[in-house]
Amino acid sequence: MSATALILGATGQTGQQLLQSLLSSSFYSRVGEYGRRTTALEKIPADLQDKLEQHTIDFEKLDTSGLNAKPWDVVFITLGTTRKNAGSAEKFVKIDREYVINAAKEAKVSDNQRLVYLSSAGANSSAPFLYPQSKGLTEEGLARLGYKDTIVFRPGFLAGTDRGETRVAESIFGLPFSLQQLAGNQHRHVGQGPRGGGQAGERQPPPAAGATKVTLKDGTSYTVIGNAGAIELAKLDL
C-alpha cells in the first residue's frame, strides 16, 4: 500500500525534517509541498526530486492555491510562528491559527483523508497565555473539520527557537528538560514522528507511542502524541 502526502510549512526546522522523511519513505508515493516559500531543490536528493511537487501559495487567497485539486491521503501541517516573529498578537493568531485551519479546510476534499498537525507541549484552549491558547484552539478547530483521523503531535519547546521565549515557556509550564537536552536529534525525531503517525493513523499507533484521545464537549475527538511517542513513531519502517 502507498499513499500521497501534502505538507504545509516544510521550510521550518521541523518541517524540513518531515519533508525529507516523507520523500525517503516508500509508503508515500507522491509528496506535495505547499507554502509561502518552498524548499530549494538543491536541498533535495536528486533521486527523490521526481517524487516532489511544489506550489507557492498565498494564504490570503486559498481559493487559488490548488490545495483542493486532488485528494491527498495525508495532510501534514508544521506551519506556525511566534508572537515575536509575527510582530503582534493579531498577526500571530492569523498565521498560527487562521492560516492553519483555513488551509486544512481547503485541502479536505474527501472523508478518507488523514490530518497530522504539529502543535506544542502545553497546548490548551483555556490557557491564559496566547501561545498555548492559540495552539489549543487550533487543535480543536482542526479536529472539527471532519477528517477521518486527526493526529496532533505536542513536542516540547524546540531547540533553535527564540531562547527568551523558550525560557518563559519553561517557567510557565515547568517543562522537565533544558535546551541542551533537547538539542541534537530532537528536530529529527519530531520531524520523522509525524511521518510515522500519518502512516499508522489513529487506530493503529504502536502502544509505545503513548497516544491519548482528547474528546471535546461536542463529542469531537482527536489523538495526541508527545515527544516520547514521536520518537517511537519515527522508528516505523520507511
Coordinates of N, CA and C in Angstrom, one line a residue:
M1 N 0.8 -1.2 0.0 CA 0.0 0.0 0.0 C 0.9 1.2 0.0
S2 N 0.5 2.3 -0.8 CA 1.2 3.5 -0.8 C 0.2 4.7 -0.6
A3 N 0.7 5.8 -0.3 CA -0.2 7.0 0.0 C 0.5 8.2 -0.6
T4 N -0.3 9.3 -0.7 CA 0.2 10.6 -1.1 C 0.1 11.5 0.1
A5 N 1.1 12.4 0.2 CA 1.2 13.3 1.3 C 1.3 14.8 0.9
L6 N 0.6 15.6 1.6 CA 0.7 17.1 1.4 C 1.3 17.6 2.7
I7 N 2.3 18.5 2.5 CA 2.9 19.2 3.7 C 2.8 20.7 3.5
L8 N 2.4 21.3 4.6 CA 2.3 22.8 4.7 C 3.3 23.2 5.8
G9 N 4.2 24.1 5.5 CA 5.2 24.5 6.5 C 6.5 23.7 6.4
A10 N 6.9 23.3 5.2 CA 8.1 22.5 5.1 C 9.4 23.2 5.2
T11 N 9.4 24.5 5.3 CA 10.7 25.2 5.3 C 11.2 25.5 6.7
G12 N 10.4 25.3 7.7 CA 10.9 25.4 9.1 C 11.8 24.3 9.5
Q13 N 12.4 24.4 10.7 CA 13.3 23.3 11.1 C 12.7 21.9 11.2
T14 N 11.6 21.8 11.8 CA 10.9 20.5 11.9 C 10.3 20.1 10.5
G15 N 9.7 21.1 9.8 CA 9.2 20.8 8.5 C 10.2 20.3 7.5
Q16 N 11.4 20.8 7.6 CA 12.5 20.3 6.7 C 12.7 18.8 7.0
Q17 N 12.8 18.4 8.3 CA 13.0 17.0 8.6 C 11.8 16.1 8.2
L18 N 10.6 16.6 8.3 CA 9.4 15.9 7.9 C 9.4 15.7 6.4
L19 N 9.7 16.7 5.7 CA 9.7 16.6 4.2 C 10.7 15.6 3.7
Q20 N 11.9 15.6 4.3 CA 13.0 14.6 3.9 C 12.5 13.2 4.2
S21 N 11.9 13.1 5.4 CA 11.4 11.8 5.8 C 10.3 11.3 4.9
L22 N 9.4 12.1 4.5 CA 8.3 11.7 3.6 C 8.8 11.3 2.2
L23 N 9.8 12.0 1.7 CA 10.4 11.7 0.4 C 11.2 10.4 0.5
S24 N 11.8 10.1 1.6 CA 12.6 8.9 1.7 C 11.8 7.7 2.0
S25 N 10.5 7.9 2.3 CA 9.6 6.8 2.7 C 9.0 6.1 1.5
S26 N 9.1 4.8 1.4 CA 8.4 4.1 0.3 C 6.9 4.0 0.5
F27 N 6.4 4.4 1.7 CA 5.0 4.4 2.0 C 4.3 5.5 1.2
Y28 N 5.0 6.6 1.0 CA 4.4 7.8 0.3 C 5.0 7.8 -1.1
S29 N 4.1 7.7 -2.1 CA 4.4 7.7 -3.5 C 4.6 9.0 -4.1
R30 N 3.9 10.0 -3.5 CA 3.9 11.4 -4.0 C 3.8 12.4 -2.9
V31 N 4.6 13.4 -2.9 CA 4.6 14.4 -1.8 C 4.4 15.8 -2.4
G32 N 3.5 16.5 -1.9 CA 3.2 17.9 -2.4 C 3.6 18.9 -1.3
E33 N 4.5 19.8 -1.6 CA 4.9 20.9 -0.7 C 4.2 22.2 -1.1
Y34 N 3.4 22.7 -0.2 CA 2.7 24.0 -0.5 C 3.1 25.0 0.6
G35 N 3.4 26.2 0.2 CA 3.7 27.2 1.2 C 4.0 28.6 0.6
R36 N 4.2 29.5 1.5 CA 4.6 30.9 1.0 C 6.0 30.8 0.4
R37 N 6.8 29.9 0.9 CA 8.1 29.6 0.2 C 8.2 28.1 0.1
T38 N 9.0 27.6 -0.8 CA 9.2 26.2 -0.9 C 10.7 25.9 -0.8
T39 N 11.0 24.6 -0.6 CA 12.4 24.2 -0.4 C 13.2 24.2 -1.7
A40 N 14.4 24.8 -1.5 CA 15.3 24.8 -2.7 C 15.6 23.4 -3.2
L41 N 15.5 23.1 -4.4 CA 15.7 21.8 -5.0 C 17.1 21.2 -4.7
E42 N 18.1 22.1 -4.5 CA 19.4 21.5 -4.3 C 19.5 20.9 -2.9
K43 N 18.5 21.1 -2.0 CA 18.5 20.5 -0.7 C 17.8 19.1 -0.7
I44 N 17.2 18.8 -1.9 CA 16.5 17.5 -2.1 C 17.4 16.6 -2.9
P45 N 17.7 15.3 -2.4 CA 18.5 14.4 -3.1 C 17.9 14.2 -4.5
A46 N 18.8 14.2 -5.5 CA 18.4 14.1 -6.9 C 17.5 13.0 -7.2
D47 N 17.7 11.8 -6.6 CA 16.9 10.7 -6.9 C 15.5 10.7 -6.2
L48 N 15.2 11.8 -5.5 CA 13.9 12.0 -4.8 C 13.1 13.1 -5.4
Q49 N 13.7 13.9 -6.3 CA 13.1 15.1 -6.7 C 11.9 14.9 -7.6
D50 N 11.9 13.8 -8.3 CA 10.7 13.5 -9.2 C 9.5 13.1 -8.3
K51 N 9.7 12.8 -7.1 CA 8.6 12.4 -6.2 C 7.9 13.6 -5.6
L52 N 8.5 14.8 -5.7 CA 8.0 16.0 -5.1 C 7.4 17.0 -6.1
E53 N 6.3 17.6 -5.7 CA 5.7 18.7 -6.5 C 5.6 19.9 -5.5
Q54 N 5.9 21.0 -6.0 CA 6.0 22.2 -5.1 C 5.1 23.3 -5.7
H55 N 4.4 24.0 -4.8 CA 3.5 25.1 -5.1 C 3.6 26.2 -4.1
T56 N 3.9 27.4 -4.6 CA 3.9 28.6 -3.8 C 2.5 29.2 -3.7
I57 N 2.0 29.4 -2.5 CA 0.6 29.8 -2.4 C 0.5 31.1 -1.5
D58 N -0.6 31.8 -1.6 CA -0.9 32.9 -0.8 C -2.0 32.5 0.2
F59 N -1.7 32.5 1.5 CA -2.7 32.0 2.5 C -3.9 33.0 2.6
E60 N -3.8 34.2 2.0 CA -4.9 35.1 2.0 C -5.8 34.8 0.8
K61 N -5.4 33.9 -0.2 CA -6.1 33.6 -1.4 C -6.1 32.1 -1.6
L62 N -6.6 31.4 -0.6 CA -6.6 29.9 -0.7 C -7.4 29.4 -1.8
D63 N -8.4 30.1 -2.3 CA -9.3 29.6 -3.3 C -8.5 29.5 -4.7
T64 N -7.3 30.1 -4.7 CA -6.5 29.9 -5.9 C -5.2 29.1 -5.6
S65 N -5.2 28.4 -4.5 CA -4.0 27.7 -4.1 C -3.8 26.4 -4.7
G66 N -4.9 25.7 -5.1 CA -4.8 24.4 -5.7 C -4.7 23.3 -4.6
L67 N -4.9 23.7 -3.4 CA -4.9 22.7 -2.3 C -6.0 21.6 -2.4
N68 N -7.1 22.0 -3.1 CA -8.2 21.0 -3.2 C -8.2 20.4 -4.6
A69 N -7.1 20.5 -5.3 CA -7.1 20.0 -6.7 C -7.0 18.4 -6.7
K70 N -6.6 17.8 -5.7 CA -6.6 16.4 -5.6 C -6.7 15.9 -4.1
P71 N -7.2 14.7 -3.9 CA -7.4 14.3 -2.5 C -6.1 13.7 -1.9
W72 N -5.3 14.5 -1.4 CA -4.1 14.0 -0.7 C -4.5 13.1 0.4
D73 N -3.9 11.9 0.5 CA -4.3 10.9 1.5 C -4.0 11.4 3.0
V74 N -2.8 12.0 3.1 CA -2.4 12.5 4.5 C -2.0 14.0 4.3
V75 N -2.6 14.9 5.1 CA -2.2 16.3 5.1 C -1.4 16.6 6.4
F76 N -0.2 17.0 6.2 CA 0.7 17.3 7.3 C 0.8 18.8 7.5
I77 N 0.7 19.3 8.7 CA 0.9 20.8 8.9 C 1.9 21.0 10.0
T78 N 3.0 21.7 9.6 CA 4.0 22.1 10.5 C 4.2 23.6 10.4
L79 N 3.1 24.3 10.0 CA 3.1 25.7 9.9 C 2.9 26.4 11.2
G80 N 3.6 27.4 11.5 CA 3.5 28.1 12.8 C 4.5 29.3 12.9
T81 N 4.3 30.1 14.0 CA 5.2 31.2 14.2 C 5.2 31.5 15.7
T82 N 5.9 32.6 16.1 CA 5.8 33.1 17.4 C 5.3 34.5 17.4
R83 N 4.8 35.0 18.5 CA 4.3 36.4 18.5 C 5.4 37.3 18.1
K84 N 6.7 37.1 18.6 CA 7.8 37.9 18.3 C 8.0 38.0 16.8
N85 N 8.0 36.9 16.1 CA 8.3 36.9 14.7 C 7.1 37.4 13.9
A86 N 5.9 37.2 14.4 CA 4.7 37.7 13.7 C 4.6 39.2 13.8
G87 N 5.0 39.8 14.9 CA 5.0 41.2 15.1 C 3.9 41.8 16.0
S88 N 2.9 41.0 16.2 CA 1.8 41.4 17.1 C 0.9 40.2 17.4
A89 N 0.1 40.3 18.4 CA -0.8 39.2 18.8 C -1.7 38.9 17.7
E90 N -2.3 39.9 17.0 CA -3.2 39.7 16.0 C -2.6 39.0 14.8
K91 N -1.4 39.3 14.4 CA -0.7 38.7 13.3 C -0.4 37.2 13.7
F92 N 0.0 37.1 14.9 CA 0.3 35.7 15.4 C -0.9 34.8 15.2
V93 N -2.0 35.2 15.7 CA -3.2 34.4 15.6 C -3.6 34.1 14.1
K94 N -3.4 35.1 13.3 CA -3.7 34.9 11.8 C -2.9 33.8 11.2
I95 N -1.5 33.9 11.5 CA -0.6 32.9 10.9 C -0.7 31.6 11.6
D96 N -0.7 31.6 12.9 CA -0.6 30.3 13.7 C -1.9 29.6 13.8
R97 N -3.0 30.3 13.7 CA -4.3 29.6 13.8 C -5.2 29.7 12.5
E98 N -5.4 30.9 12.1 CA -6.3 31.0 10.9 C -5.8 30.4 9.7
Y99 N -4.5 30.7 9.4 CA -3.9 30.1 8.2 C -3.9 28.6 8.2
V100 N -3.6 28.0 9.4 CA -3.6 26.6 9.6 C -4.9 26.0 9.3
I101 N -5.9 26.5 10.0 CA -7.3 25.9 9.9 C -7.9 26.1 8.5
N102 N -7.7 27.3 8.0 CA -8.3 27.5 6.7 C -7.6 26.7 5.6
A103 N -6.3 26.5 5.7 CA -5.6 25.7 4.7 C -6.0 24.2 4.8
A104 N -6.2 23.7 6.0 CA -6.6 22.3 6.2 C -8.0 22.1 5.7
K105 N -8.9 23.1 5.9 CA -10.2 23.1 5.4 C -10.2 23.0 3.8
E106 N -9.4 23.8 3.2 CA -9.3 23.9 1.8 C -8.8 22.6 1.2
A107 N -7.9 21.9 1.9 CA -7.2 20.7 1.4 C -8.1 19.5 1.6
K108 N -9.2 19.6 2.4 CA -10.1 18.5 2.6 C -11.1 18.3 1.5
V109 N -11.0 17.3 0.7 CA -11.9 17.0 -0.4 C -12.5 15.6 -0.3
S110 N -12.1 14.9 0.7 CA -12.6 13.5 0.9 C -12.7 13.2 2.3
D111 N -13.7 12.3 2.7 CA -13.8 11.9 4.1 C -12.8 10.8 4.5
N112 N -12.0 10.4 3.5 CA -11.0 9.4 3.8 C -9.6 9.9 4.1
Q113 N -9.5 11.2 4.2 CA -8.2 11.8 4.4 C -7.8 11.9 5.9
R114 N -6.5 11.9 6.1 CA -6.0 11.9 7.5 C -5.2 13.2 7.7
L115 N -5.3 13.8 8.8 CA -4.7 15.1 9.1 C -3.7 14.9 10.3
V116 N -2.5 15.4 10.1 CA -1.5 15.4 11.1 C -0.9 16.8 11.4
Y117 N -1.0 17.2 12.6 CA -0.7 18.6 12.9 C 0.4 18.7 14.0
L118 N 1.4 19.5 13.8 CA 2.5 19.7 14.8 C 2.1 20.9 15.7
S119 N 1.7 20.6 16.9 CA 1.3 21.6 17.9 C 2.4 21.9 18.8
S120 N 2.2 21.9 20.1 CA 3.2 22.2 21.1 C 2.8 21.7 22.5
A121 N 3.8 21.3 23.3 CA 3.5 21.0 24.7 C 2.8 22.1 25.4
G122 N 1.8 21.8 26.2 CA 1.1 22.8 27.0 C -0.1 23.4 26.2
A123 N -0.4 22.9 25.0 CA -1.5 23.5 24.2 C -2.8 23.3 25.0
N124 N -3.6 24.4 25.1 CA -4.8 24.3 25.9 C -5.6 25.5 25.5
S125 N -6.8 25.3 25.0 CA -7.7 26.4 24.5 C -8.1 27.3 25.7
S126 N -8.0 26.8 26.9 CA -8.4 27.6 28.1 C -7.2 28.3 28.8
A127 N -6.1 28.1 28.2 CA -4.9 28.7 28.9 C -4.9 30.2 28.9
P128 N -4.4 30.9 29.9 CA -4.4 32.3 30.0 C -3.4 33.0 29.1
F129 N -2.5 32.2 28.5 CA -1.4 32.8 27.7 C -1.7 32.6 26.2
L130 N -1.3 33.5 25.4 CA -1.6 33.5 24.0 C -1.1 32.3 23.3
Y131 N 0.2 31.9 23.4 CA 0.7 30.8 22.6 C 0.0 29.5 22.9
P132 N 0.0 29.0 24.1 CA -0.7 27.7 24.3 C -2.2 27.7 24.1
Q133 N -2.8 28.9 24.3 CA -4.2 29.0 24.0 C -4.5 28.9 22.5
S134 N -3.6 29.6 21.7 CA -3.8 29.5 20.2 C -3.6 28.1 19.7
K135 N -2.6 27.4 20.3 CA -2.3 26.0 19.8 C -3.5 25.1 20.2
G136 N -4.1 25.3 21.4 CA -5.2 24.5 21.8 C -6.4 24.8 20.9
L137 N -6.7 26.0 20.6 CA -7.8 26.4 19.7 C -7.6 25.9 18.3
T138 N -6.4 25.9 17.9 CA -6.1 25.4 16.5 C -6.3 23.9 16.5
E139 N -5.9 23.2 17.5 CA -6.1 21.7 17.6 C -7.6 21.4 17.5
E140 N -8.4 22.1 18.2 CA -9.8 21.9 18.3 C -10.5 22.3 17.0
G141 N -10.1 23.4 16.4 CA -10.6 23.8 15.1 C -10.3 22.7 14.0
L142 N -9.1 22.2 14.0 CA -8.7 21.2 13.0 C -9.5 19.9 13.2
A143 N -9.7 19.5 14.5 CA -10.5 18.3 14.8 C -11.9 18.4 14.3
R144 N -12.5 19.6 14.2 CA -13.9 19.7 13.8 C -14.0 19.8 12.3
L145 N -13.0 19.7 11.5 CA -13.1 19.8 10.1 C -13.6 18.5 9.5
G146 N -13.6 17.4 10.2 CA -14.2 16.2 9.7 C -13.2 15.2 9.0
Y147 N -11.9 15.4 9.2 CA -11.0 14.4 8.6 C -11.2 13.0 9.2
K148 N -10.9 12.0 8.5 CA -11.1 10.6 9.0 C -10.3 10.4 10.3
D149 N -9.1 10.9 10.4 CA -8.2 10.9 11.6 C -7.7 12.3 11.7
T150 N -7.6 12.7 13.0 CA -6.8 14.0 13.3 C -5.8 13.6 14.4
I151 N -4.5 13.7 14.0 CA -3.5 13.3 14.9 C -2.6 14.5 15.2
V152 N -2.5 14.9 16.5 CA -1.8 16.1 16.9 C -0.5 15.6 17.7
F153 N 0.6 16.2 17.3 CA 1.9 15.9 18.0 C 2.2 17.2 18.8
R154 N 2.5 16.9 20.1 CA 2.8 18.0 21.0 C 4.2 17.8 21.5
P155 N 5.2 18.3 20.7 CA 6.6 18.2 21.2 C 6.9 19.2 22.2
G156 N 8.0 19.1 22.9 CA 8.4 20.1 23.9 C 8.9 21.3 23.0
F157 N 9.2 22.4 23.7 CA 9.7 23.6 23.0 C 11.0 23.3 22.4
L158 N 11.2 23.6 21.2 CA 12.3 23.1 20.3 C 13.6 23.9 20.5
A159 N 14.7 23.2 20.6 CA 16.0 23.9 20.5 C 16.1 24.6 19.1
G160 N 16.7 25.8 19.2 CA 16.8 26.5 17.9 C 15.7 27.6 17.8
T161 N 14.7 27.6 18.7 CA 13.7 28.6 18.7 C 14.3 29.8 19.6
D162 N 13.5 30.9 19.6 CA 13.9 32.0 20.4 C 14.2 31.7 21.9
R163 N 15.4 31.9 22.4 CA 15.8 31.5 23.7 C 15.0 32.2 24.8
G164 N 14.7 33.5 24.6 CA 13.9 34.2 25.6 C 12.5 33.6 25.7
E165 N 11.9 33.4 24.6 CA 10.5 32.9 24.6 C 10.5 31.5 25.2
T166 N 11.5 30.7 24.9 CA 11.5 29.3 25.4 C 11.7 29.3 26.9
R167 N 12.5 30.2 27.4 CA 12.7 30.3 28.9 C 11.4 30.7 29.6
V168 N 10.6 31.6 29.0 CA 9.3 32.0 29.5 C 8.4 30.8 29.5
A169 N 8.4 30.0 28.4 CA 7.5 28.8 28.3 C 7.9 27.8 29.4
E170 N 9.2 27.6 29.6 CA 9.7 26.6 30.6 C 9.2 27.0 32.0
S171 N 9.3 28.3 32.2 CA 8.9 28.8 33.6 C 7.4 28.6 33.8
I172 N 6.6 28.8 32.7 CA 5.1 28.7 32.8 C 4.7 27.3 33.0
F173 N 5.3 26.4 32.1 CA 4.8 25.0 32.1 C 5.6 24.0 32.9
G174 N 6.7 24.5 33.5 CA 7.5 23.6 34.3 C 8.1 22.4 33.5
L175 N 8.4 22.6 32.3 CA 8.9 21.5 31.4 C 10.1 20.9 32.0
P176 N 10.2 19.6 32.1 CA 11.3 18.9 32.7 C 12.5 18.6 31.8
F177 N 12.9 19.6 31.1 CA 14.1 19.5 30.2 C 14.7 20.8 29.9
S178 N 15.9 20.8 29.5 CA 16.6 22.0 29.2 C 16.9 22.1 27.7
L179 N 17.3 23.3 27.2 CA 17.6 23.4 25.8 C 18.7 22.5 25.4
Q180 N 19.7 22.3 26.2 CA 20.8 21.4 25.9 C 20.3 20.0 25.7
Q181 N 19.4 19.5 26.6 CA 18.8 18.2 26.5 C 18.0 18.0 25.2
L182 N 17.5 19.1 24.7 CA 16.6 19.0 23.5 C 17.4 19.1 22.2
A183 N 18.7 19.4 22.3 CA 19.5 19.7 21.1 C 19.7 18.3 20.4
G184 N 20.5 18.4 19.3 CA 20.9 17.2 18.6 C 19.8 16.6 17.8
N185 N 19.3 15.5 18.2 CA 18.4 14.7 17.3 C 16.9 15.1 17.5
Q186 N 16.7 16.1 18.3 CA 15.3 16.4 18.6 C 14.4 16.7 17.4
H187 N 14.9 17.7 16.6 CA 14.2 18.1 15.4 C 14.0 16.9 14.5
R188 N 15.0 16.0 14.4 CA 14.9 14.8 13.5 C 13.7 13.9 14.0
H189 N 13.7 13.6 15.3 CA 12.7 12.8 15.9 C 11.3 13.4 15.7
V190 N 11.2 14.7 16.1 CA 9.9 15.4 16.0 C 9.4 15.5 14.5
G191 N 10.4 15.6 13.6 CA 10.0 15.6 12.2 C 9.6 14.3 11.6
Q192 N 10.3 13.2 12.0 CA 10.0 11.9 11.5 C 8.8 11.3 12.2
G193 N 8.5 11.7 13.4 CA 7.4 11.1 14.1 C 6.1 11.3 13.4
P194 N 5.8 12.5 13.0 CA 4.5 12.7 12.3 C 4.4 11.9 11.0
R195 N 5.5 11.6 10.3 CA 5.5 10.7 9.2 C 5.0 9.4 9.6
G196 N 5.5 8.8 10.7 CA 5.0 7.6 11.2 C 3.6 7.6 11.7
G197 N 3.2 8.8 12.2 CA 1.8 8.9 12.7 C 0.8 8.9 11.5
G198 N 1.2 9.6 10.4 CA 0.4 9.6 9.2 C 0.3 8.2 8.6
Q199 N 1.3 7.4 8.8 CA 1.3 6.0 8.3 C 0.4 5.1 9.2
A200 N 0.6 5.2 10.5 CA -0.2 4.3 11.4 C -1.6 4.7 11.5
G201 N -1.9 6.0 11.6 CA -3.3 6.5 11.8 C -3.7 6.5 13.2
E202 N -4.9 6.9 13.5 CA -5.4 6.9 14.9 C -5.6 5.6 15.5
R203 N -5.9 4.6 14.6 CA -6.4 3.3 15.1 C -5.3 2.3 15.3
Q204 N -4.1 2.6 14.8 CA -3.0 1.6 14.8 C -1.7 2.1 15.3
P205 N -1.6 3.1 16.2 CA -0.3 3.5 16.7 C 0.3 2.5 17.6
P206 N 1.6 2.2 17.6 CA 2.1 1.2 18.5 C 1.9 1.7 19.9
P207 N 1.7 0.7 20.8 CA 1.5 1.1 22.3 C 2.5 2.0 22.8
A208 N 3.8 1.8 22.4 CA 4.9 2.7 22.9 C 4.7 4.1 22.5
A209 N 3.9 4.4 21.6 CA 3.7 5.8 21.1 C 2.9 6.6 22.2
G210 N 2.3 5.9 23.2 CA 1.6 6.6 24.2 C 0.5 7.6 23.8
A211 N -0.2 7.2 22.7 CA -1.2 8.1 22.2 C -2.4 8.2 23.1
T212 N -2.9 9.4 23.3 CA -4.1 9.6 24.1 C -5.2 10.3 23.3
K213 N -6.4 10.0 23.6 CA -7.6 10.6 22.9 C -8.1 11.8 23.7
V214 N -8.3 12.9 23.0 CA -9.0 14.1 23.6 C -10.4 14.2 23.0
T215 N -11.4 14.2 23.9 CA -12.8 14.4 23.4 C -13.3 15.7 23.9
L216 N -13.8 16.5 23.0 CA -14.3 17.8 23.3 C -15.8 17.7 23.7
K217 N -16.3 18.8 24.2 CA -17.7 18.8 24.7 C -18.7 18.4 23.7
D218 N -18.5 18.7 22.4 CA -19.4 18.4 21.4 C -19.2 17.0 20.8
G219 N -18.4 16.2 21.5 CA -18.1 14.8 21.0 C -17.0 14.6 20.0
T220 N -16.5 15.7 19.5 CA -15.4 15.6 18.6 C -14.2 15.1 19.3
S221 N -13.4 14.3 18.7 CA -12.2 13.7 19.3 C -11.0 13.7 18.4
Y222 N -9.9 13.7 18.9 CA -8.6 13.6 18.2 C -7.6 13.0 19.0
T223 N -6.5 12.6 18.4 CA -5.4 11.8 19.1 C -4.2 12.7 19.3
V224 N -3.6 12.7 20.5 CA -2.5 13.5 20.9 C -1.3 12.6 21.2
I225 N -0.1 13.0 20.7 CA 1.1 12.2 20.9 C 2.2 13.2 21.3
G226 N 3.0 12.8 22.3 CA 4.0 13.7 22.8 C 5.4 13.3 22.3
N227 N 6.5 13.8 22.9 CA 7.8 13.6 22.5 C 8.2 12.2 22.4
A228 N 7.9 11.4 23.5 CA 8.3 10.0 23.5 C 7.6 9.2 22.4
G229 N 6.4 9.6 22.2 CA 5.6 8.9 21.1 C 6.2 9.2 19.7
A230 N 6.6 10.5 19.5 CA 7.2 10.9 18.2 C 8.4 10.1 18.0
I231 N 9.2 9.8 19.0 CA 10.5 9.1 18.8 C 10.1 7.6 18.4
E232 N 9.1 7.1 19.0 CA 8.7 5.7 18.7 C 8.2 5.6 17.3
L233 N 7.4 6.6 16.9 CA 6.8 6.5 15.6 C 7.8 6.8 14.5
A234 N 8.9 7.5 14.9 CA 9.9 7.8 13.9 C 10.7 6.5 13.5
K235 N 10.5 5.4 14.4 CA 11.2 4.2 14.1 C 10.4 3.3 13.1
L236 N 9.1 3.7 12.8 CA 8.4 2.8 11.9 C 9.1 2.7 10.6
D237 N 8.9 1.6 9.9 CA 9.6 1.3 8.6 C 9.3 2.4 7.7
L238 N 10.4 2.9 7.0 CA 10.2 3.9 6.0 C 9.6 3.3 4.7

